[in-house]
Coordinates of C-alpha atoms in Angstrom, one line a residue:
Chain J
M68 CA 105.4 118.9 71.9
M69 CA 105.0 122.3 73.4
L70 CA 105.4 120.9 76.9
A71 CA 108.6 119.1 76.1
A72 CA 110.3 122.4 75.3
I73 CA 109.7 123.9 78.7
D74 CA 112.6 124.1 81.1
W75 CA 111.0 122.5 84.1
Q76 CA 113.8 123.4 86.5
A77 CA 113.4 127.0 85.7
T78 CA 109.6 126.8 85.8
F79 CA 109.6 125.4 89.3
F80 CA 112.2 127.8 90.3
W81 CA 110.1 130.7 89.3
L82 CA 107.0 129.1 90.8
F83 CA 108.6 128.8 94.2
A84 CA 110.2 132.1 93.9
L85 CA 107.0 133.9 93.1
L86 CA 105.1 132.0 95.8
S87 CA 107.7 133.0 98.4
C88 CA 107.8 136.6 97.3
G89 CA 104.0 136.8 97.1
F90 CA 103.4 135.5 100.5
A91 CA 106.1 137.7 101.9
L92 CA 104.1 140.6 100.5
G93 CA 101.1 139.1 102.2
V94 CA 103.0 139.2 105.5
L95 CA 103.6 142.9 105.0
L96 CA 100.2 143.9 103.9
S97 CA 98.0 141.8 106.1
P98 CA 96.7 143.6 109.2
N99 CA 95.9 140.4 111.2
I100 CA 98.9 139.0 113.1
V101 CA 97.8 135.3 112.9
R102 CA 97.3 135.6 109.1
M103 CA 100.7 137.1 108.9
A104 CA 102.1 134.1 110.6
F105 CA 100.3 131.9 108.2
Y106 CA 101.6 133.7 105.2
L107 CA 105.1 133.6 106.7
I108 CA 104.8 129.8 106.9
L109 CA 103.9 129.6 103.2
S110 CA 106.7 131.9 102.3
L111 CA 109.3 130.1 104.3
G112 CA 107.9 126.8 103.0
S113 CA 108.4 128.0 99.4
V114 CA 112.0 128.8 100.3
A115 CA 112.4 125.3 101.5
G116 CA 111.0 124.2 98.1
L117 CA 113.7 126.2 96.4
F118 CA 116.3 124.4 98.5
F119 CA 114.9 121.0 97.5
L120 CA 114.9 122.1 93.9
A121 CA 118.6 123.0 94.2
G122 CA 119.3 119.5 95.6
A123 CA 120.1 120.7 99.1
E124 CA 117.8 118.3 100.9
F125 CA 119.3 118.7 104.3
L126 CA 119.0 122.5 104.1
G127 CA 115.4 122.3 102.9
A128 CA 114.4 119.9 105.7
M129 CA 116.3 122.1 108.2
Q130 CA 114.4 125.2 106.9
L131 CA 111.1 123.4 107.4
M132 CA 112.0 122.1 110.8
L133 CA 113.6 125.2 112.3
Y134 CA 111.6 128.0 110.8
V135 CA 108.3 126.6 110.0
G136 CA 107.9 123.8 112.6
G137 CA 109.8 125.4 115.4
T138 CA 110.0 129.2 115.3
L139 CA 106.5 129.9 113.8
V140 CA 104.7 127.5 116.1
L141 CA 106.3 129.2 119.1
L142 CA 105.4 132.6 117.5
V143 CA 101.8 131.7 117.0
F144 CA 101.7 130.1 120.5
G145 CA 103.0 133.3 122.0
V146 CA 100.5 135.4 120.0
M147 CA 97.6 133.2 121.2
L148 CA 98.8 133.4 124.8
T149 CA 99.3 137.1 124.9
A150 CA 96.9 138.5 122.3
R151 CA 93.9 140.5 123.1
S152 CA 91.6 141.5 120.3
D153 CA 93.2 145.0 120.0
S154 CA 96.7 143.6 119.4
I155 CA 95.6 140.9 117.0
R156 CA 94.8 143.6 114.5
M157 CA 97.9 145.7 113.8
K158 CA 97.6 149.1 112.1
T159 CA 100.9 150.3 110.7
S160 CA 101.2 154.0 110.8
G161 CA 102.7 156.1 108.0
G162 CA 105.8 156.8 110.0
E163 CA 106.5 153.2 110.6
W164 CA 106.1 152.5 106.9
I165 CA 108.6 155.1 106.0
L166 CA 111.1 153.8 108.6
A167 CA 110.6 150.2 107.5
M168 CA 111.0 151.1 103.8
F169 CA 114.2 153.0 104.6
I170 CA 115.7 150.1 106.5
G171 CA 114.4 147.4 104.2
G172 CA 115.4 149.4 101.1
G173 CA 118.9 149.9 102.5
L174 CA 119.3 146.2 103.1
F175 CA 118.0 145.4 99.6
L176 CA 120.5 147.8 98.0
L177 CA 123.3 146.3 100.0
L178 CA 122.3 142.9 98.8
L179 CA 122.1 144.2 95.2
Q180 CA 125.7 145.5 95.6
T181 CA 127.1 142.3 96.8
L182 CA 125.3 139.9 94.5
P183 CA 125.7 140.1 90.8
I184 CA 122.2 140.7 89.4
Q185 CA 122.9 138.4 86.4
A186 CA 123.5 135.4 88.6
W187 CA 120.1 135.5 90.3
C188 CA 117.9 136.6 87.5
Q189 CA 118.6 133.3 85.9
A190 CA 117.4 130.0 87.3
P191 CA 120.2 127.7 88.4
E192 CA 121.4 125.7 85.4
H193 CA 121.9 122.5 87.3
T194 CA 121.6 121.3 90.8
L195 CA 124.1 122.5 93.3
A196 CA 125.1 119.1 94.7
A197 CA 125.2 116.1 92.4
D198 CA 125.2 113.8 95.4
P199 CA 122.6 114.9 97.9
R200 CA 124.2 112.9 100.7
T201 CA 125.9 115.9 102.2
T202 CA 124.9 115.3 105.8
A203 CA 128.3 113.8 106.8
E204 CA 130.2 116.7 105.2
I205 CA 128.0 119.3 106.9
G206 CA 128.5 117.5 110.3
L207 CA 132.2 117.4 109.8
A208 CA 132.4 121.0 108.7
L209 CA 130.6 122.0 111.9
A210 CA 133.1 119.9 113.8
G211 CA 135.9 121.9 112.2
V212 CA 137.0 119.5 109.4
R213 CA 136.4 120.1 105.7
L214 CA 137.2 117.7 103.0
D215 CA 138.4 120.4 100.7
G216 CA 141.0 121.5 103.2
R217 CA 139.5 124.9 104.1
S218 CA 138.8 125.8 107.7
G219 CA 135.6 124.5 109.1
Y220 CA 132.9 126.2 111.2
L221 CA 133.9 125.1 114.6
L222 CA 134.3 128.6 116.0
P223 CA 130.9 129.9 114.8
F224 CA 129.3 126.6 115.9
V225 CA 130.7 126.9 119.5
I226 CA 129.8 130.6 119.6
V227 CA 126.2 129.9 118.6
S228 CA 125.9 127.0 121.1
M229 CA 127.2 129.3 123.9
H230 CA 124.7 131.9 122.8
L231 CA 121.9 129.4 122.9
L232 CA 122.9 128.2 126.3
V233 CA 122.9 131.8 127.6
V234 CA 119.5 132.3 126.1
L235 CA 118.2 129.1 127.7
V236 CA 119.5 130.0 131.1
G237 CA 118.2 133.5 130.8
A238 CA 114.7 132.3 129.7
A239 CA 114.6 129.8 132.6
Y240 CA 115.7 132.5 135.0
L241 CA 113.0 135.0 133.8
A242 CA 110.3 132.4 133.9
R243 CA 111.3 131.4 137.3
T244 CA 111.5 134.8 138.9
K245 CA 108.1 135.7 137.6
R246 CA 106.6 132.6 139.1
L247 CA 108.3 133.2 142.4
A248 CA 107.2 136.8 142.5
G249 CA 103.7 135.8 141.7
K250 CA 103.7 133.3 144.6
E251 CA 104.8 135.7 147.3
P252 CA 101.6 137.7 147.8
R253 CA 99.6 134.6 148.3
D254 CA 101.7 133.3 151.2
Chain K
M138 CA 109.1 104.7 87.6
A139 CA 109.6 107.8 85.5
E140 CA 112.6 106.2 83.9
F141 CA 110.4 103.2 83.1
F142 CA 107.8 105.3 81.3
A143 CA 110.5 107.3 79.5
L144 CA 112.8 104.6 78.4
S145 CA 110.6 101.5 78.0
L146 CA 107.4 103.1 76.7
H147 CA 109.1 106.0 75.0
F148 CA 106.9 108.6 76.6
P149 CA 108.2 112.2 76.5
P150 CA 110.0 113.0 79.8
W151 CA 107.4 115.5 81.0
L152 CA 104.6 112.9 80.5
A153 CA 106.7 110.2 82.2
Y154 CA 107.4 112.3 85.2
L155 CA 103.8 113.5 85.4
L156 CA 102.4 109.9 85.2
A157 CA 104.9 108.7 87.8
G158 CA 104.0 111.5 90.1
L159 CA 100.3 111.0 89.7
I160 CA 100.6 107.3 90.3
H161 CA 102.6 107.9 93.5
C162 CA 100.1 110.5 94.7
A163 CA 97.1 108.3 94.0
L164 CA 98.8 105.4 95.8
I165 CA 99.4 107.5 98.9
V166 CA 96.1 109.2 98.9
G167 CA 94.5 105.8 98.5
L168 CA 96.6 104.4 101.4
V169 CA 95.7 107.3 103.7
A170 CA 92.0 107.4 102.9
A171 CA 91.5 103.6 102.9
G172 CA 93.7 103.4 106.0
A173 CA 91.5 106.0 107.8
L174 CA 88.3 104.0 106.9
F175 CA 89.8 100.8 108.1
F176 CA 91.2 102.3 111.3
I177 CA 87.9 104.0 112.2
W178 CA 86.3 100.6 111.8
A179 CA 89.0 99.0 113.9
E180 CA 88.6 101.8 116.5
R181 CA 84.9 100.9 116.9
K182 CA 85.5 97.2 117.1
V183 CA 88.4 97.4 119.5
S184 CA 86.6 99.9 121.8
G185 CA 83.5 97.8 121.6
R186 CA 85.5 94.7 122.8
I187 CA 87.5 96.5 125.4
Q188 CA 84.8 98.7 127.0
D189 CA 81.9 96.3 126.4
R190 CA 80.1 98.8 124.2
L191 CA 77.4 97.9 121.9
G192 CA 78.3 100.5 119.2
P193 CA 76.3 101.0 116.1
T194 CA 74.2 98.0 115.3
R195 CA 72.1 98.9 112.2
T196 CA 74.7 98.9 109.5
G197 CA 75.4 95.5 108.1
G198 CA 78.2 93.9 106.3
K199 CA 80.4 91.2 107.7
F200 CA 81.7 92.5 111.1
G201 CA 80.0 95.8 110.5
W202 CA 82.5 97.0 107.9
L203 CA 79.9 99.1 106.2
Q204 CA 79.8 101.4 109.2
S205 CA 82.8 103.3 108.0
L206 CA 81.1 103.9 104.6
A207 CA 77.9 105.0 106.4
D208 CA 80.0 107.4 108.5
G209 CA 81.5 108.8 105.3
I210 CA 78.1 109.3 103.6
K211 CA 76.8 111.0 106.7
L212 CA 79.8 113.3 106.7
L213 CA 79.3 114.2 103.1
N214 CA 75.7 115.2 103.7
K215 CA 76.5 117.4 106.6
E216 CA 76.3 121.2 106.2
D217 CA 79.6 122.9 106.1
V218 CA 79.2 125.8 108.5
A219 CA 81.6 128.4 109.9
P220 CA 80.8 130.2 113.1
G221 CA 80.1 134.0 112.9
E222 CA 83.1 134.8 115.1
A223 CA 85.4 132.8 113.0
D224 CA 88.3 134.0 110.8
V225 CA 86.7 132.3 107.8
V226 CA 89.7 132.0 105.5
L227 CA 91.9 130.4 108.1
F228 CA 89.0 128.4 109.4
R229 CA 88.5 126.8 106.0
L230 CA 92.2 126.3 105.3
A231 CA 93.2 124.7 108.6
P232 CA 92.0 121.1 107.9
Y233 CA 93.9 121.1 104.6
V234 CA 97.1 122.3 106.4
S235 CA 96.8 119.4 108.8
F236 CA 96.0 116.8 106.1
A237 CA 98.6 118.1 103.7
A238 CA 101.3 117.8 106.3
S239 CA 100.4 114.3 107.3
Y240 CA 100.1 113.3 103.7
A241 CA 103.3 114.9 102.5
A242 CA 105.3 113.0 105.1
F243 CA 104.4 109.8 103.3
L244 CA 106.4 110.9 100.3
A245 CA 109.6 110.0 102.0
L246 CA 108.4 106.9 103.8
P247 CA 109.9 103.7 102.2
F248 CA 107.5 100.7 102.0
A249 CA 110.2 98.3 100.9
N250 CA 113.7 98.3 99.7
G251 CA 113.6 101.1 97.1
W252 CA 109.9 101.4 97.2
V253 CA 109.6 105.0 98.1
C254 CA 107.8 107.9 96.4
Q255 CA 110.7 110.2 96.6
H256 CA 114.0 108.9 97.9
V257 CA 115.1 111.7 100.2
H258 CA 118.6 111.0 101.5
T259 CA 117.8 112.7 104.7
G260 CA 114.5 110.9 104.9
I261 CA 114.0 110.7 108.6
F262 CA 114.8 114.3 109.1
F263 CA 112.4 115.3 106.3
I264 CA 109.6 113.3 107.8
L265 CA 110.1 114.8 111.2
A266 CA 110.2 118.2 109.8
I267 CA 107.0 117.7 107.8
L268 CA 105.2 116.1 110.8
S269 CA 106.0 119.1 112.9
L270 CA 103.9 121.2 110.5
E271 CA 100.8 119.2 111.3
V272 CA 100.4 120.9 114.6
F273 CA 100.0 124.1 112.7
G274 CA 96.7 123.1 111.2
V275 CA 95.4 122.3 114.7
I276 CA 96.6 125.7 116.1
L277 CA 95.1 127.5 113.1
A278 CA 91.8 125.7 113.6
G279 CA 91.8 126.5 117.3
Y280 CA 92.5 130.1 116.8
S281 CA 90.3 130.8 113.8
S282 CA 87.2 129.1 115.2
G283 CA 86.6 132.0 117.5
S284 CA 85.6 129.8 120.3
K285 CA 87.1 129.4 123.8
W286 CA 87.0 125.6 123.7
S287 CA 88.9 125.5 120.4
L288 CA 91.5 128.0 121.6
F289 CA 92.2 126.1 124.8
G290 CA 92.5 122.9 122.8
A291 CA 94.9 124.5 120.4
M292 CA 97.0 125.9 123.1
R293 CA 97.3 122.6 124.9
E294 CA 98.2 120.9 121.6
A295 CA 100.9 123.4 120.8
A296 CA 102.4 123.1 124.3
Q297 CA 102.2 119.3 124.1
V298 CA 103.6 118.8 120.7
V299 CA 106.5 121.3 121.1
S300 CA 107.5 119.6 124.3
Y301 CA 107.2 116.0 123.0
E302 CA 109.3 116.7 119.9
V303 CA 112.4 116.8 122.2
P304 CA 112.2 113.2 123.5
L305 CA 110.8 111.9 120.2
K306 CA 113.8 113.2 118.3
L307 CA 116.2 112.0 121.0
C308 CA 114.9 108.5 120.4
V309 CA 115.0 108.8 116.7
I310 CA 118.7 109.7 116.9
V311 CA 119.5 106.3 118.4
P312 CA 119.0 104.2 115.3
V313 CA 120.4 107.0 113.2
L314 CA 123.5 106.8 115.3
L315 CA 123.7 103.0 115.0
C316 CA 123.3 103.0 111.2
G317 CA 125.3 106.2 110.5
S318 CA 122.7 107.4 108.1
L319 CA 119.6 109.6 107.9
D320 CA 118.4 107.6 104.9
L321 CA 115.4 105.5 105.8
V322 CA 116.1 103.0 103.0
T323 CA 119.6 102.4 104.3
I324 CA 118.4 102.1 107.9
G325 CA 115.8 99.6 106.8
N326 CA 118.3 97.6 104.8
M327 CA 120.8 97.4 107.6
Q328 CA 118.3 95.4 109.6
G329 CA 118.0 92.6 107.1
G330 CA 118.4 89.0 108.2
W331 CA 117.1 87.3 111.3
F332 CA 115.0 89.3 113.7
T333 CA 117.9 89.4 116.1
N334 CA 119.3 92.0 113.7
W335 CA 116.5 94.4 114.3
L336 CA 117.8 97.4 116.0
I337 CA 115.3 97.1 118.9
F338 CA 117.2 93.9 119.9
H339 CA 120.6 95.5 119.4
D340 CA 121.2 96.4 123.0
P341 CA 119.1 97.3 126.1
F342 CA 119.2 101.0 125.3
T343 CA 117.6 100.6 121.9
F344 CA 114.9 98.5 123.6
I345 CA 114.1 101.3 126.0
A346 CA 114.3 103.8 123.3
F347 CA 111.6 102.0 121.3
W348 CA 109.1 102.3 124.1
V349 CA 110.0 105.9 124.8
Y350 CA 109.6 106.6 121.1
F351 CA 106.3 104.9 121.0
T352 CA 105.0 106.9 124.0
C353 CA 106.2 110.2 122.5
S354 CA 104.7 109.3 119.1
V355 CA 101.3 108.7 120.7
A356 CA 101.6 112.1 122.3
S357 CA 102.8 113.8 119.1
V358 CA 99.8 112.5 117.1
N359 CA 97.5 113.7 119.8
R360 CA 95.9 110.4 120.8
A361 CA 94.6 109.3 124.2
P362 CA 95.9 109.3 126.9
F363 CA 97.5 112.5 125.5
D364 CA 94.4 113.8 123.7
L365 CA 94.2 117.0 125.7
A366 CA 93.6 119.0 122.6
E367 CA 90.2 117.4 122.1
A368 CA 89.4 116.3 125.7
E369 CA 85.7 115.6 125.3
S370 CA 84.9 115.8 129.0
E371 CA 86.4 119.3 129.4
L372 CA 86.5 121.0 126.0
V373 CA 83.5 119.7 124.1
A374 CA 85.7 118.5 121.2
G375 CA 88.7 120.8 121.6
F376 CA 90.2 122.3 118.5
H377 CA 87.6 120.9 116.1
T378 CA 84.5 121.8 118.2
E379 CA 83.2 124.1 115.5
Y380 CA 83.9 121.9 112.5
S381 CA 81.4 119.7 110.7
G382 CA 81.1 117.5 107.7
L383 CA 84.1 116.8 105.4
R384 CA 86.3 119.5 107.0
W385 CA 86.0 117.7 110.3
S386 CA 86.8 114.4 108.7
F387 CA 90.0 115.9 107.2
F388 CA 91.3 116.3 110.7
F389 CA 90.6 112.6 111.3
M390 CA 92.2 111.5 108.1
A391 CA 95.3 113.5 109.2
E392 CA 95.2 111.9 112.6
Y393 CA 94.9 108.3 111.4
G394 CA 97.4 109.1 108.6
S395 CA 100.0 110.3 111.1
M396 CA 99.2 107.4 113.4
F397 CA 100.1 105.0 110.7
L398 CA 103.1 107.1 109.7
V399 CA 104.7 107.2 113.2
S400 CA 104.1 103.4 113.5
G401 CA 105.6 102.8 110.2
L402 CA 108.5 105.0 111.2
A403 CA 108.9 103.0 114.4
A404 CA 108.9 99.8 112.3
I405 CA 111.6 101.1 109.9
L406 CA 113.8 102.6 112.6
L407 CA 113.8 99.9 115.2
L408 CA 111.6 97.0 114.2
G409 CA 113.4 95.8 111.2
G410 CA 111.6 97.8 108.6
W411 CA 110.3 95.7 105.7
H412 CA 112.1 92.6 106.9
G413 CA 110.2 89.7 108.4
P414 CA 111.5 87.9 111.5
I415 CA 112.8 85.1 109.2
P416 CA 114.7 86.3 106.2
L417 CA 112.8 84.0 103.8
F418 CA 113.5 86.0 100.7
D419 CA 117.1 86.6 101.6
L420 CA 117.6 82.9 102.0
L421 CA 116.1 82.3 98.6
G422 CA 118.3 85.0 97.3
W423 CA 115.4 86.9 95.8
S424 CA 115.5 90.2 97.5
Y425 CA 117.1 93.2 95.8
A426 CA 120.6 94.3 97.0
E427 CA 120.7 97.9 98.1
G428 CA 120.7 100.3 95.2
E429 CA 119.8 97.6 92.7
T430 CA 117.1 99.0 90.4
A431 CA 116.8 96.6 87.5
F432 CA 113.4 94.8 87.4
R433 CA 113.3 91.2 88.5
L434 CA 110.1 89.3 89.2
T435 CA 111.7 87.6 92.2
G436 CA 112.9 90.9 93.6
Y437 CA 109.5 92.4 92.9
L438 CA 107.9 89.6 94.9
A439 CA 110.3 90.0 97.7
N440 CA 109.6 93.7 97.8
L441 CA 105.9 93.1 97.7
A442 CA 106.2 90.8 100.8
G443 CA 108.4 93.5 102.4
C444 CA 105.7 96.1 101.7
V445 CA 103.1 93.8 103.3
N446 CA 105.4 93.3 106.2
L447 CA 105.8 97.0 106.8
I448 CA 102.1 97.7 106.5
F449 CA 101.4 94.9 108.9
K450 CA 103.9 96.3 111.4
G451 CA 102.3 99.8 111.0
V452 CA 98.8 98.4 111.5
V453 CA 100.0 96.5 114.6
G454 CA 101.4 99.8 115.9
V455 CA 98.1 101.6 115.2
T456 CA 96.1 98.8 116.9
V457 CA 98.3 99.2 120.0
M458 CA 97.5 102.9 120.0
I459 CA 93.8 102.2 119.8
W460 CA 94.1 99.6 122.6
V461 CA 95.9 102.2 124.7
R462 CA 93.3 104.8 124.0
W463 CA 90.5 102.7 125.3
T464 CA 92.2 101.3 128.3
L465 CA 94.1 104.3 129.8
P466 CA 92.4 107.4 131.3
R467 CA 93.4 110.8 130.0
L468 CA 96.2 112.5 131.8
R469 CA 95.9 116.0 133.1
I470 CA 97.9 118.7 131.3
D471 CA 100.4 118.9 134.2
Q472 CA 100.8 115.2 134.2
V473 CA 101.4 115.3 130.4
M474 CA 104.2 117.8 130.9
T475 CA 105.6 115.8 133.8
T476 CA 105.6 112.6 131.7
C477 CA 107.5 114.5 128.9
L478 CA 110.0 116.5 130.8
K479 CA 110.7 114.3 133.9
Y480 CA 110.5 110.9 132.3
C481 CA 110.7 110.8 128.6
V482 CA 113.4 113.4 128.1
P483 CA 115.8 111.9 130.6
L484 CA 115.1 108.4 129.4
G485 CA 115.7 109.5 125.8
A486 CA 119.0 111.2 126.8
F487 CA 120.0 108.1 128.8
C488 CA 119.4 105.8 125.8
F489 CA 121.3 108.1 123.6
V490 CA 124.4 108.2 125.8
G491 CA 124.0 104.5 126.5
V492 CA 124.1 103.6 122.9
L493 CA 127.1 105.8 122.3
V494 CA 129.0 104.1 125.2
W495 CA 127.8 100.7 123.9
Q496 CA 129.2 101.4 120.5
L497 CA 132.4 102.9 121.8
L498 CA 133.1 99.9 124.0
G499 CA 132.3 97.7 121.2
V500 CA 130.0 95.5 123.3
P501 CA 128.6 92.7 121.0
G502 CA 124.9 93.0 120.3
L503 CA 122.5 90.1 120.6
N504 CA 123.0 89.3 117.0
D505 CA 126.8 89.0 117.4
L506 CA 126.3 86.3 120.0
A507 CA 124.8 83.9 117.4
P508 CA 127.5 81.8 115.7
V509 CA 128.4 83.0 112.3
T510 CA 127.8 79.6 110.8
A511 CA 124.1 80.1 111.7
S512 CA 123.8 82.4 108.8
G513 CA 121.9 81.3 105.8
P514 CA 123.3 80.2 102.5
G515 CA 125.0 82.9 100.5
G516 CA 126.2 84.8 103.5
V517 CA 123.1 86.9 103.6
R518 CA 123.0 87.2 107.3
E519 CA 123.8 90.8 107.5
S520 CA 123.4 93.7 105.2
W521 CA 126.0 95.2 107.5
V522 CA 128.6 93.0 106.1
Y523 CA 128.1 93.8 102.4
R524 CA 127.9 97.4 103.4
A525 CA 131.3 97.2 105.1
E526 CA 132.7 95.2 102.2
G527 CA 131.3 97.4 99.5
A528 CA 132.9 100.4 101.3
V529 CA 130.0 102.6 100.2
R530 CA 130.1 104.3 103.5
P531 CA 132.2 107.5 103.6
A532 CA 134.9 106.8 106.1
V533 CA 133.8 109.8 108.1
E534 CA 130.3 110.1 109.6
G535 CA 130.8 112.6 112.3
E536 CA 129.8 111.3 115.7
S537 CA 128.7 107.9 114.4
A538 CA 132.2 107.0 113.4
A539 CA 132.1 104.7 116.4
V540 CA 129.8 102.4 114.4
V541 CA 132.5 101.5 111.9
R542 CA 134.5 99.5 114.4
P543 CA 132.0 96.9 115.4
V544 CA 131.1 96.5 111.8
A545 CA 134.7 95.9 110.9
E546 CA 135.0 93.4 113.7
K547 CA 131.9 91.6 112.5
V548 CA 133.4 91.2 109.1
E549 CA 136.6 89.7 110.6
G550 CA 134.6 87.4 112.8

């Protein structure tokens, strides 16, 4: 059988990888901001597919929930609230392209330096986690305990939560002052 | 199932997996589509009874069941038009996004012990993540229609769904906390035994959490009294104003699909899952133990009954949603937000903290008050017990470590 000879793991890896890269290009090249958001969803969704393929269920679901379900909905919501027809269509000027290429290319080169090319040109041979029940370990690691004895992630976790708290307070403050300022002339 | 094809029938692996996948897909599509037909019929019947409406009278069939088919044929014949102002690509894609999200969430929904398309170990998390994608179809539809009504509908929908996700997830955490698992199969199995073992009867907080969950799920699937995205009296039809024909019906399939999904989720999380009020099959010793996969006819029958149980509970949930829709007036948008932020979120948080304290103090649940001797033959009373005895549970479950203690006490008792 021809089909039996195919390495399905690798096939799906390439499928998801191509989808995610293709839609990422779509984000770059599309002039319409809502379509960009749509392509971004598909791209990030394909990355979630890669996570599921690697057996990292929690990470995949997290990717869907945070990026696709949370961030992008808010993004599109913001676009719809603020957009006028002139800002929905975005023209990227030549200078911006050059600048973006410079920054993006630099980051890409940096990544190439740090990651061995061999490792990510090949599809993963086997799934990362044999047992996908990793939730408890992840939770413990965030609370500073790791089963393999290394130090956990308590400090980053606390820093991030403090950061989010500050952002929340700031957002509430901004929204509130605007509303109060808007009210004054009417009184 | 793939193993069955590969090992018993000696199919090559790719064919076995393909067949298993196709069968699962067909089953779910069938369930969603047939469910939508049935629920539309039920919607007409219930609304007719509640509001004393006559409804359609010319299609026949016993109790007018042909009406759904007539609706379907009518929709098939309608012209598929896109408005001139529309962003045509997104306009055509949006219904599929909505439907695909609602449909994909069924992949991880167990219908009985071990009867689940894809056993995702973080099932509840996965389902919630997928469900939060459904709103995206609505937003895209609203934006791409190029109509003010649609845009307003979509904006309301986005605001509503994003806010209601908070209390919904707060309530979902409660059973997760009690069971110490994100796995829907495990959560369902833990509620085996008599109905007193259902998590809704575990303590007063879970009882409140159930109602908060139900309210939020009605809001999150965009049903009246929270159907602001399609408020007929203000926005013509809201986000789907410009849609017609089959594309329009995809939105409705998605809506009825997710109604059933959130009801089924409520059943699994708090209402005992696929267990009936009386553990008939447990008493007979027919039902599968958790993780048992070998085929037994008795176990199969028990699972079939469990599946019927779960679908029945889901249908009851949907019926209550229909009942609510035709009895309560629609809320204003500010009232919707008030309900969410001032009532549901604090109540959800209160239940969450309450359950935590309840577990920490080790207060006995309703089920613990029943004498142990009241359990059936074979000691099947609790799946909690064999779980504690089998020591499958990793000793450490983060915040839910508090659960371990009452379980241990139960075993000693």
